[in-house]
């Protein structure tokens, strides 16, 4: 058997810490994922890691740092053919997942949750035996100091269940939530022919429609809480009508309330024991011949030799050895250290016993933990052969994780380094491990894709590490590749001359309204993140009046961090820091409830709340579908991210035709937004996509108007609402020859998007939301004079939008020879 532990995220600004454990053997391949924060799926795609063999996911905490990438990951795994997933963690795990029922549903996969505080058991299969250990911050120790009713990996002794844990959540409430989960992931409804891609595609679309078309409000007077007295979904068989009716009955109701849990679960993991190596010479000396008897002995069974003697396995097998032990540890802050040091479960593995020494401990730690003397002393209690891997934002360099995206940005920066800013990165950590003299010698910082082989022998393997991005190093791979693009660099010089001439002509024209408003396309792809494009998000910077986010897909805060640089230090010429941007964020608009448009909102709101936590009257406006508010409200039971400071407005209340008729009332928060940003008018449009999909038109007192389509087919109402727009930001998911797909999936082609802009007489059209099968640039039949192509982290002022159409000439040369690579990506929107 071959097995290894692979580091994925390490705590950079765009990927939270996560670990993937591989077991490849004769009985098949298994993957075990520990934590799934935002960016986990993208780093796997970047490095071509196949997660379809993942069956078990373990979470150290149920908060966004550890679970933010899980909804998108589950959808992707289901679409890749995974039939069942088991998810393990602490309290609120089931609540977190069922809160996503308004936009996550797959009938091709089953999902089970196991909350360790609820069932009191560890985990065991052919590959791993896992002991969960509970850690608590100071002040909450009375709840318990370790996992309840678990078995020690070596002794098999059981501990008594902690009565305090039993009282946190009632059995009936948990049973009710698990019933909802079974309605979300109902494998029994899968297609009869799994090999048919058309049937699979239909089933996925059907699942999405089923989730989004369920009414927002309960349709009866029953109350939520317990499923007692109700007929369970399993007793109804596979009847689709009954399944749909049960969903429509339960889904609209608010989940029974829960409370945030501050528990961190550490995992002590032990691989299988290994029998000694078979010795064919010893077997031959005992009178045996190669064949079935050799095989039986290797399996541990005794056999009878031709001379009648009984041959036992120990006579032909070398010495056996116990399975390798490793620990996944999450210590969010120094307040957890006391609980860690007092946990008896670790003592066995800190004893001077070689067979019980962990070979590797992955430390996912908050700032200040590693410097604490108590923590250092705890680390040194393990044997000298134990490898300690540190995943922490200060001790791990903020290297470029998504190399292909940064390389693309480097190439584009030659056209205009102001519009295509090199992403922020640092190849040196803020703090050096060598400055800590009291930690074990075998301590190193985590590096994405590093591997620790555990079988057949233990060793460090760096063969899968990607190149280090360093655009300032003339000998780096990125710089050498850029210098080889001679044809492209020649055209770039021509484009710069064209732009300069256009600038002279533009200066002669009348002043453009809102010329200093900045549009930053943070994510420009559809469906799921890719190597080149993240999912949807656009930032509007209104000088001296704040910021607006149009959609906020998973990884949005990470993209903002790469664009603006270190938290409180400006990275670009505009002298805007990430802190000032988040602090002055006034509004978030979510167009619809597909996962690629809103799963980044929790992380953004949490960061905003950290800044404004002590400001009593601070508020942020959020526009979105009703299901968005229901989801964030239910998730606030799991984690406090500042729900009370959000002023939510349903997109339906801002419909342009309602405002024309004067039907808008009670929108005080909209008035606050207008006064703080200088916005004159905000109108939404019901567009042609999934249920409750919206576009938006924003007008400012200074005379500019920005229209954003969201996802849609060409929409006449959007044309009417967006008349004479300064800028139209429109989705262009498909190329022109894929009209049938555009029709089936309710998206627009490139030419259709351009036509919408021309019909509304938009001054400039910016295309975005490209299918991930075109990870770099869509195909243009002509150079439209007022059409620009968006790229991740592209930044442009309204007064400079005229440049974008001039860039197309260079883009065509740059990407002419790279079309084949684009075909590696698959669009599953």
Short mmCIF file of C-alpha atoms in Angstrom, two decimals, residues 463-652:
data_model
loop_
_atom_site.label_atom_id
_atom_site.label_comp_id
_atom_site.label_asym_id
_atom_site.label_seq_id
_atom_site.Cartn_x
_atom_site.Cartn_y
_atom_site.Cartn_z
CA UNK A 463 8.14 16.64 -6.29
CA UNK A 464 4.67 18.20 -6.58
CA UNK A 465 5.65 21.66 -5.40
CA UNK A 466 4.95 24.24 -8.04
CA UNK A 467 7.38 26.97 -9.12
CA UNK A 468 7.80 29.96 -6.84
CA UNK A 469 6.39 33.06 -8.50
CA UNK A 470 8.92 35.90 -8.43
CA UNK A 471 8.53 38.52 -11.14
CA UNK A 472 11.50 40.50 -9.73
CA UNK A 473 13.92 37.63 -10.27
CA UNK A 474 15.31 37.70 -13.84
CA UNK A 475 16.07 33.97 -13.61
CA UNK A 476 12.61 32.90 -12.48
CA UNK A 477 10.42 30.68 -14.62
CA UNK A 478 7.77 33.41 -14.94
CA UNK A 479 10.21 36.06 -16.23
CA UNK A 480 11.85 33.65 -18.67
CA UNK A 481 8.47 32.66 -20.07
CA UNK A 482 7.44 36.29 -20.47
CA UNK A 483 10.65 37.16 -22.31
CA UNK A 484 10.05 34.34 -24.77
CA UNK A 485 6.81 35.96 -26.00
CA UNK A 486 8.54 38.18 -28.56
CA UNK A 487 5.56 38.46 -30.94
CA UNK A 488 3.26 39.44 -28.12
CA UNK A 489 5.68 42.02 -26.71
CA UNK A 490 5.99 43.64 -30.18
CA UNK A 491 2.21 43.98 -30.49
CA UNK A 492 2.06 45.39 -26.96
CA UNK A 493 4.19 48.34 -28.08
CA UNK A 494 1.78 48.97 -30.96
CA UNK A 495 -1.17 48.80 -28.60
CA UNK A 496 0.44 51.33 -26.27
CA UNK A 497 0.83 53.72 -29.20
CA UNK A 498 -2.82 53.19 -30.18
CA UNK A 499 -3.92 53.90 -26.61
CA UNK A 500 -1.81 57.06 -26.49
CA UNK A 501 -3.44 58.36 -29.68
CA UNK A 502 -6.89 57.50 -28.32
CA UNK A 503 -6.06 59.36 -25.13
CA UNK A 504 -5.27 62.52 -27.09
CA UNK A 505 -8.56 62.25 -28.94
CA UNK A 506 -10.54 61.53 -25.77
CA UNK A 507 -9.18 64.65 -24.08
CA UNK A 508 -10.77 66.72 -26.82
CA UNK A 509 -14.19 65.24 -26.06
CA UNK A 510 -16.51 66.34 -23.28
CA UNK A 511 -15.82 65.24 -19.72
CA UNK A 512 -16.98 61.68 -18.96
CA UNK A 513 -19.28 61.43 -15.90
CA UNK A 514 -17.69 59.51 -13.05
CA UNK A 515 -14.33 59.31 -14.79
CA UNK A 516 -12.57 58.49 -11.50
CA UNK A 517 -14.93 55.67 -10.48
CA UNK A 518 -12.87 52.45 -10.45
CA UNK A 519 -14.16 49.07 -11.62
CA UNK A 520 -12.15 46.06 -10.37
CA UNK A 521 -13.15 42.66 -11.72
CA UNK A 522 -12.16 40.36 -8.86
CA UNK A 523 -13.61 37.17 -10.36
CA UNK A 524 -14.65 36.71 -13.98
CA UNK A 525 -15.41 33.00 -14.41
CA UNK A 526 -18.55 30.92 -14.08
CA UNK A 527 -19.64 27.83 -12.16
CA UNK A 528 -16.52 27.00 -10.15
CA UNK A 529 -13.02 28.44 -9.76
CA UNK A 530 -10.38 27.54 -12.34
CA UNK A 531 -6.62 27.97 -12.70
CA UNK A 532 -7.10 31.29 -14.48
CA UNK A 533 -10.41 32.75 -13.32
CA UNK A 534 -12.15 32.83 -9.97
CA UNK A 535 -15.94 32.98 -9.75
CA UNK A 536 -18.04 36.13 -9.96
CA UNK A 537 -17.29 39.35 -8.13
CA UNK A 538 -16.86 42.97 -9.19
CA UNK A 539 -15.83 45.87 -6.94
CA UNK A 540 -16.96 49.44 -7.63
CA UNK A 541 -14.88 52.19 -6.01
CA UNK A 542 -16.68 55.51 -5.65
CA UNK A 543 -14.03 58.16 -4.84
CA UNK A 544 -14.57 59.55 -1.32
CA UNK A 545 -17.90 57.67 -1.07
CA UNK A 546 -17.01 54.05 -0.43
CA UNK A 547 -17.19 50.71 -2.21
CA UNK A 548 -19.86 48.40 -3.65
CA UNK A 549 -19.55 44.67 -4.39
CA UNK A 550 -21.55 43.21 -7.26
CA UNK A 551 -21.80 39.50 -6.43
CA UNK A 552 -19.36 37.88 -4.06
CA UNK A 553 -18.37 34.36 -5.11
CA UNK A 554 -16.14 32.08 -3.05
CA UNK A 555 -12.64 33.52 -2.74
CA UNK A 556 -13.68 37.16 -3.12
CA UNK A 557 -11.86 38.32 0.02
CA UNK A 558 -8.78 36.40 -1.11
CA UNK A 559 -8.89 38.19 -4.47
CA UNK A 560 -9.26 41.53 -2.71
CA UNK A 561 -6.26 40.68 -0.53
CA UNK A 562 -4.10 39.86 -3.56
CA UNK A 563 -5.22 43.07 -5.27
CA UNK A 564 -4.87 45.51 -2.38
CA UNK A 565 -1.95 43.86 -0.62
CA UNK A 566 -1.19 43.54 3.12
CA UNK A 567 -4.11 44.34 5.36
CA UNK A 568 -3.12 47.88 6.32
CA UNK A 569 -0.53 48.69 3.63
CA UNK A 570 -1.57 49.92 0.15
CA UNK A 571 -0.21 47.73 -2.64
CA UNK A 572 -0.95 49.92 -5.68
CA UNK A 573 -0.64 53.51 -6.84
CA UNK A 574 -4.21 54.28 -5.76
CA UNK A 575 -3.08 54.09 -2.09
CA UNK A 576 -6.10 52.02 -1.09
CA UNK A 577 -5.43 49.33 1.50
CA UNK A 578 -7.51 46.24 2.08
CA UNK A 579 -8.43 47.57 5.51
CA UNK A 580 -9.72 50.87 4.12
CA UNK A 581 -11.64 49.06 1.38
CA UNK A 582 -13.40 46.66 3.76
CA UNK A 583 -13.96 49.42 6.31
CA UNK A 584 -15.67 51.64 3.74
CA UNK A 585 -17.66 48.87 2.02
CA UNK A 586 -21.20 50.24 1.88
CA UNK A 587 -23.17 47.68 -0.10
CA UNK A 588 -23.12 44.11 -1.40
CA UNK A 589 -25.45 43.11 -4.23
CA UNK A 590 -26.12 39.39 -4.81
CA UNK A 591 -27.80 38.69 -8.13
CA UNK A 592 -29.04 35.14 -7.46
CA UNK A 593 -28.49 32.07 -5.33
CA UNK A 594 -26.17 30.00 -7.46
CA UNK A 595 -23.13 29.10 -5.39
CA UNK A 596 -20.61 30.85 -7.66
CA UNK A 597 -22.22 34.23 -6.92
CA UNK A 598 -22.59 34.44 -3.15
CA UNK A 599 -20.47 31.94 -1.19
CA UNK A 600 -17.81 34.56 -0.42
CA UNK A 601 -20.18 36.88 1.44
CA UNK A 602 -19.71 35.42 4.95
CA UNK A 603 -15.95 35.96 4.93
CA UNK A 604 -16.34 39.53 3.67
CA UNK A 605 -19.04 40.37 6.20
CA UNK A 606 -17.00 38.82 9.01
CA UNK A 607 -13.98 40.95 8.12
CA UNK A 608 -16.19 44.05 7.89
CA UNK A 609 -17.67 43.26 11.31
CA UNK A 610 -14.21 42.85 12.89
CA UNK A 611 -13.46 46.44 11.88
CA UNK A 612 -16.81 47.87 12.98
CA UNK A 613 -17.54 45.65 15.99
CA UNK A 614 -17.15 48.48 18.49
CA UNK A 615 -19.11 50.99 16.38
CA UNK A 616 -22.71 50.69 17.53
CA UNK A 617 -24.37 52.51 14.63
CA UNK A 618 -22.25 51.04 11.81
CA UNK A 619 -24.31 49.27 9.14
CA UNK A 620 -23.78 47.66 5.76
CA UNK A 621 -26.49 47.23 3.11
CA UNK A 622 -27.02 43.86 1.45
CA UNK A 623 -29.32 43.49 -1.56
CA UNK A 624 -30.30 39.98 -2.56
CA UNK A 625 -33.00 37.34 -2.96
CA UNK A 626 -35.03 36.36 0.10
CA UNK A 627 -33.20 33.03 0.30
CA UNK A 628 -29.92 34.89 0.81
CA UNK A 629 -31.18 36.50 4.00
CA UNK A 630 -32.64 33.23 5.24
CA UNK A 631 -29.28 31.53 4.73
CA UNK A 632 -27.11 34.20 6.41
CA UNK A 633 -29.58 34.43 9.29
CA UNK A 634 -29.46 30.68 9.92
CA UNK A 635 -25.69 30.59 9.53
CA UNK A 636 -25.42 33.31 12.18
CA UNK A 637 -26.52 30.61 14.66
CA UNK A 638 -23.19 28.93 13.92
CA UNK A 639 -20.91 31.96 13.93
CA UNK A 640 -21.32 35.60 14.91
CA UNK A 641 -20.25 37.60 11.85
CA UNK A 642 -22.27 40.75 12.59
CA UNK A 643 -25.80 39.94 11.45
CA UNK A 644 -27.29 42.76 13.54
CA UNK A 645 -25.34 45.35 11.54
CA UNK A 646 -26.70 44.20 8.17
CA UNK A 647 -29.54 46.13 6.54
CA UNK A 648 -31.06 43.67 4.11
CA UNK A 649 -33.21 44.71 1.15
CA UNK A 650 -34.98 42.14 -0.99
CA UNK A 651 -34.16 42.61 -4.67
CA UNK A 652 -37.89 42.35 -5.41
#
